[in-house]
PDB file of C-alpha atoms in Angstrom:
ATOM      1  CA  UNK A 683     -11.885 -46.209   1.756  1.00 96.00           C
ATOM      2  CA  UNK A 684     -12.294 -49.714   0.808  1.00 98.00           C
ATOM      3  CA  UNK A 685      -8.998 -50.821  -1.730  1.00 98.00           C
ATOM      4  CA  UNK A 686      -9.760 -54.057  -4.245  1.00 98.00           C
ATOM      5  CA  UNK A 687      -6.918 -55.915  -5.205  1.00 98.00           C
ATOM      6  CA  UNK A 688      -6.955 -58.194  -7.949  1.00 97.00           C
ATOM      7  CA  UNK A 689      -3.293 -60.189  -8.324  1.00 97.00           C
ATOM      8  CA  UNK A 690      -2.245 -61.105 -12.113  1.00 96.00           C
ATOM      9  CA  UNK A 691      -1.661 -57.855 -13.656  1.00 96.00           C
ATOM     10  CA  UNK A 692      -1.591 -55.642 -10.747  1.00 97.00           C
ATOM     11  CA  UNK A 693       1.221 -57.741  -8.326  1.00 97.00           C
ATOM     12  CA  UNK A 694       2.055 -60.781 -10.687  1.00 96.00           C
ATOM     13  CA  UNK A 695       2.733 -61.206 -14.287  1.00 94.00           C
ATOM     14  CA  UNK A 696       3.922 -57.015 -14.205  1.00 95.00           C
ATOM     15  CA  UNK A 697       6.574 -54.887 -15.461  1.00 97.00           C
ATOM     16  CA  UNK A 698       6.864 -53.248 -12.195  1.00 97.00           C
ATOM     17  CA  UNK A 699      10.165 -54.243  -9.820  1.00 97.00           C
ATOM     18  CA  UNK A 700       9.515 -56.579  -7.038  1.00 97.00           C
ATOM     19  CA  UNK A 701      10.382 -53.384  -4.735  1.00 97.00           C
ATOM     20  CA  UNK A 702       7.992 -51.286  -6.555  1.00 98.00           C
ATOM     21  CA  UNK A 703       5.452 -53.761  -6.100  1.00 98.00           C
ATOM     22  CA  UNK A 704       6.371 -54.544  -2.155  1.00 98.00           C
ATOM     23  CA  UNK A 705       6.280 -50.309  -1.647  1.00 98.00           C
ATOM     24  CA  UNK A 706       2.555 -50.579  -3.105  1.00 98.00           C
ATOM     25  CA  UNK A 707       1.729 -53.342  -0.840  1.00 98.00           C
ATOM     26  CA  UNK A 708       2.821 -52.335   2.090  1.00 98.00           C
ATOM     27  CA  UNK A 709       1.526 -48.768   1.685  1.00 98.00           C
ATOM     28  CA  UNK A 710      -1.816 -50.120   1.386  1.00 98.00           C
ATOM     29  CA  UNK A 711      -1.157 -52.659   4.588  1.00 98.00           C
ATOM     30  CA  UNK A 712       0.061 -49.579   6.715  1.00 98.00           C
ATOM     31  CA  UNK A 713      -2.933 -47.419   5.531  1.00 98.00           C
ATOM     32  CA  UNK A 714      -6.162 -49.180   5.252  1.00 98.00           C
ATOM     33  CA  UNK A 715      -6.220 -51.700   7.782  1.00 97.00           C
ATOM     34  CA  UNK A 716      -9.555 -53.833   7.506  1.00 96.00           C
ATOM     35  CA  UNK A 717     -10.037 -52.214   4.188  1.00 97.00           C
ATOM     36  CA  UNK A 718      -8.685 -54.674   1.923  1.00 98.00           C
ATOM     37  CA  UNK A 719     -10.533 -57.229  -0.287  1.00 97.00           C
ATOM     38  CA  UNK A 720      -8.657 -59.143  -2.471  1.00 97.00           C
ATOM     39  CA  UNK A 721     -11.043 -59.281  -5.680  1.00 96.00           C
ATOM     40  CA  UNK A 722      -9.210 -62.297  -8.162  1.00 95.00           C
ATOM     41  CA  UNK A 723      -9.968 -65.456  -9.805  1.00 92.00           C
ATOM     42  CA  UNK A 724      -6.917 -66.864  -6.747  1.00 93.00           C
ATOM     43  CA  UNK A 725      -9.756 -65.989  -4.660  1.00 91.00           C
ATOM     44  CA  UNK A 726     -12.914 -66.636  -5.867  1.00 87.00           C
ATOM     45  CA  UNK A 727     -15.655 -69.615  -4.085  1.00 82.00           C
ATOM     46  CA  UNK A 728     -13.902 -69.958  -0.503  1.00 81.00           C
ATOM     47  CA  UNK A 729     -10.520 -70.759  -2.178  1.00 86.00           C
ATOM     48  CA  UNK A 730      -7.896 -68.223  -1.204  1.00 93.00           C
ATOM     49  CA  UNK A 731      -4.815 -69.118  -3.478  1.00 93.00           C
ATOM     50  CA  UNK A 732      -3.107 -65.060  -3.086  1.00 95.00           C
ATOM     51  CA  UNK A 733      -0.275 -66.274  -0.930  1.00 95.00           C
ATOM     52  CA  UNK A 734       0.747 -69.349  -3.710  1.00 95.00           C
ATOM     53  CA  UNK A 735       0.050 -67.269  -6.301  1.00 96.00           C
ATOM     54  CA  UNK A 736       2.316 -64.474  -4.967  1.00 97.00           C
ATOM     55  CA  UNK A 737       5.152 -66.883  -3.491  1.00 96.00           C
ATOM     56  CA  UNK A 738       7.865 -65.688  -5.813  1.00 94.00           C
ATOM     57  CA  UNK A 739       6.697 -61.708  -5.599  1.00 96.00           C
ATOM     58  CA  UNK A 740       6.700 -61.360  -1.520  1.00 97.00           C
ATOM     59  CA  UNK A 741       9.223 -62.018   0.793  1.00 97.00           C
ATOM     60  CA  UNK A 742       7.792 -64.640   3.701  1.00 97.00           C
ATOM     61  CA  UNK A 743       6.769 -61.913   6.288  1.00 97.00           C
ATOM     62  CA  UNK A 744       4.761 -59.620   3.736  1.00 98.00           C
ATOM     63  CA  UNK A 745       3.037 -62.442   2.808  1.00 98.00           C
ATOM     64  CA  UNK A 746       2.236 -63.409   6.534  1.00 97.00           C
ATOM     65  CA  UNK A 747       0.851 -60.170   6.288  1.00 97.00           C
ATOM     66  CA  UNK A 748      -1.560 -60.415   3.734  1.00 97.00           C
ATOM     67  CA  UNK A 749      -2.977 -63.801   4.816  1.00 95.00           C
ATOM     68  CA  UNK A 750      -3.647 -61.754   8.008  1.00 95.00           C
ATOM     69  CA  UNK A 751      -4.439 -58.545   6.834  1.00 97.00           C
ATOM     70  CA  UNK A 752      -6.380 -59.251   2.933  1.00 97.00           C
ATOM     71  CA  UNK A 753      -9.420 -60.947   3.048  1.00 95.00           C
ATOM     72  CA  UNK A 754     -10.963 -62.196  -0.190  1.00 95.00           C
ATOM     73  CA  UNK A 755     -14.150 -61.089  -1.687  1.00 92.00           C
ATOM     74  CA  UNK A 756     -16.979 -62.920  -1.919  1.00 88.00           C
ATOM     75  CA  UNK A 757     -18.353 -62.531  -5.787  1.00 90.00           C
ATOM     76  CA  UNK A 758     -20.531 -64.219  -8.635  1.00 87.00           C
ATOM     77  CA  UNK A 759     -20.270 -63.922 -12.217  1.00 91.00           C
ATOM     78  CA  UNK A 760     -18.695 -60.265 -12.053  1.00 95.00           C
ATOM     79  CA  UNK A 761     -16.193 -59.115  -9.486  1.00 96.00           C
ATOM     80  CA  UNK A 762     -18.496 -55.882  -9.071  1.00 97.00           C
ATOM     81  CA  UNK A 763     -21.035 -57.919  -7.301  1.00 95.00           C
ATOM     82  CA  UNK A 764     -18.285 -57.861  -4.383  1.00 95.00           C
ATOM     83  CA  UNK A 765     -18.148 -53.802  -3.948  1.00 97.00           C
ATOM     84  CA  UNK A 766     -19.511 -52.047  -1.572  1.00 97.00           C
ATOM     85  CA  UNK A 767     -21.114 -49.251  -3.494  1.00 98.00           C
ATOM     86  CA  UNK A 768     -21.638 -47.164  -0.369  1.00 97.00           C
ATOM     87  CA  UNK A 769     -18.132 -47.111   0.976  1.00 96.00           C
ATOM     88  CA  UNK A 770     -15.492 -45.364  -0.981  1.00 97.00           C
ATOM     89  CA  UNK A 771     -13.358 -47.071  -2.764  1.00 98.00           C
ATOM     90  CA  UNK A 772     -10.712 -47.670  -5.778  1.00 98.00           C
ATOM     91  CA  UNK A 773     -10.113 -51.191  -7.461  1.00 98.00           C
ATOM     92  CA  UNK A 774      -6.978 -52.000  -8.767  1.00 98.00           C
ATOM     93  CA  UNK A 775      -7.285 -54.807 -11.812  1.00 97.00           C
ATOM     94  CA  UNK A 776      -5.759 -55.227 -15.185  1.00 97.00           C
ATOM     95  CA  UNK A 777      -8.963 -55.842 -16.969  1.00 95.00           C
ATOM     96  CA  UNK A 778     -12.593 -54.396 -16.861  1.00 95.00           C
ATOM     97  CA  UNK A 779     -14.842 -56.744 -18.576  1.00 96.00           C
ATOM     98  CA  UNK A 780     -17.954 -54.342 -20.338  1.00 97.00           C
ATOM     99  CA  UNK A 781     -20.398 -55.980 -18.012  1.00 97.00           C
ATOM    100  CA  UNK A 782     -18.248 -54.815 -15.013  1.00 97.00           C
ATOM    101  CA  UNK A 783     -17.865 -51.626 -16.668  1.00 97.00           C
ATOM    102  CA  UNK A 784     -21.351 -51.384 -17.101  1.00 98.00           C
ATOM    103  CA  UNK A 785     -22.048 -51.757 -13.505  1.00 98.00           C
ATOM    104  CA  UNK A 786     -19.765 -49.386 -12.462  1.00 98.00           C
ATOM    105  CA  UNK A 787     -21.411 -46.376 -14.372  1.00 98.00           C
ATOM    106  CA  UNK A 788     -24.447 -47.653 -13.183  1.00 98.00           C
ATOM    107  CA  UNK A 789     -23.330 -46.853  -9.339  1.00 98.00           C
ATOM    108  CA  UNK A 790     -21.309 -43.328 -11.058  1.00 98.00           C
ATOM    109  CA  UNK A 791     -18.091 -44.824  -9.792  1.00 98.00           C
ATOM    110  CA  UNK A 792     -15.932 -45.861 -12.971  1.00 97.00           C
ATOM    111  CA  UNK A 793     -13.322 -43.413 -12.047  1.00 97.00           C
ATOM    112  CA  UNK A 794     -13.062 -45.885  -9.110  1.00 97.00           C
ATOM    113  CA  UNK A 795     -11.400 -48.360 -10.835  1.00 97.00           C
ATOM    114  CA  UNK A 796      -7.844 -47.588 -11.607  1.00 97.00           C
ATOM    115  CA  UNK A 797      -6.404 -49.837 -14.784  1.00 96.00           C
ATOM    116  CA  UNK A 798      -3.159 -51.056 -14.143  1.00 97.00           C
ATOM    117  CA  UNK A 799      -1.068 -51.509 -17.208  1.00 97.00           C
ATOM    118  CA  UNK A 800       1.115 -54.825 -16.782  1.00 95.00           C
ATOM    119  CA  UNK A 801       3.652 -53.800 -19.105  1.00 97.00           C
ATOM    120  CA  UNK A 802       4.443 -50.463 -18.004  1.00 97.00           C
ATOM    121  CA  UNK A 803       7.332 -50.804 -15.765  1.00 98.00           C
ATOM    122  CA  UNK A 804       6.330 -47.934 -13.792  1.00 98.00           C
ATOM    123  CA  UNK A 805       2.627 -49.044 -13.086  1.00 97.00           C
ATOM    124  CA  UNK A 806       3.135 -49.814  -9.341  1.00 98.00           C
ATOM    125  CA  UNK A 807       4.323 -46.185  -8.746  1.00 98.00           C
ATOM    126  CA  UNK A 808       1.558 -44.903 -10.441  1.00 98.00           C
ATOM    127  CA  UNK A 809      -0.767 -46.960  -8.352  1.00 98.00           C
ATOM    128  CA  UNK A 810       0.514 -45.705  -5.142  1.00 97.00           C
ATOM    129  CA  UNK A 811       0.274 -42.112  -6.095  1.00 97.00           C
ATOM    130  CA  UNK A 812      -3.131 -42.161  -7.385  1.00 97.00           C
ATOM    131  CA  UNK A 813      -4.160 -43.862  -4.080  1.00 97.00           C
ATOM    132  CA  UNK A 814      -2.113 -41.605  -1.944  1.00 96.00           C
ATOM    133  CA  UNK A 815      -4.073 -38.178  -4.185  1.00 96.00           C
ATOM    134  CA  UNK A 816      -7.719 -40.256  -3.442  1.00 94.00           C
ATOM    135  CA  UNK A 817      -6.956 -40.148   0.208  1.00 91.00           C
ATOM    136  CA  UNK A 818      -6.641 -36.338   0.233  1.00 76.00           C
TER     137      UNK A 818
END
């Protein structure tokens, strides 16, 4: 299963503890190695800004793990145009534009994308277990 990160909303700018958030990352380091795309404006036209932009979130060695371990997405206009509609996957973003929405019932995966809520304090937790049920 391919995993979709964007990073304001889902690991900066949130509600959710920095431990909350560092359990989340690190369960999706440990599980789906080669599987992870960031999919955010930090990243967007060759630029990979995730480790600057997550400086104050990460300690120093997760983050030498996710400019290892994340690679960012190559996408257009939408961030849809960077899924790989025939691999399984969930996408983890604050915001679904209608266009992107659109596109997504087009390939029958909306419930793929899971819609983090940056003000619910909890939202990190929540985004590990609904990855943990997709994997069963």
């Amino acid at each position: 299963m391919n995993i979709y990160l964007d990073i304001y909303g889902v690991f900066k700018g949130t509600a959710s503890s920095v431990a909350d958030l560092t359990e989340l990352m690190t369960f999706i380091l440990d599980n789906f190695p080669g599987h992870i795309f960031w999919l955010t404006t930090y990243c967007k036209n060759g630029a990979n800004n995730a480790r600057r932009a997550l400086a104050n979130v990460f300690s120093d060695d997760l983050l030498d793990r996710i400019d290892v371990e994340i690679v960012p997405a190559d996408w257009g206009e939408l961030k849809t145009d960077a899924i790989d509609f025939d691999e399984d996957f969930i996408w983890l973003d604050d915001i679904l534009r209608p266009s992107e929405r659109e596109v997504l019932v087009l390939h029958n995966a909306l419930d793929k994308q899971f819609l983090m809520d940056m003000y619910d304090p909890l939202m990190a937790q929540k985004a590990r277990t609904e990855i943990q049920a997709r994997m069963n």
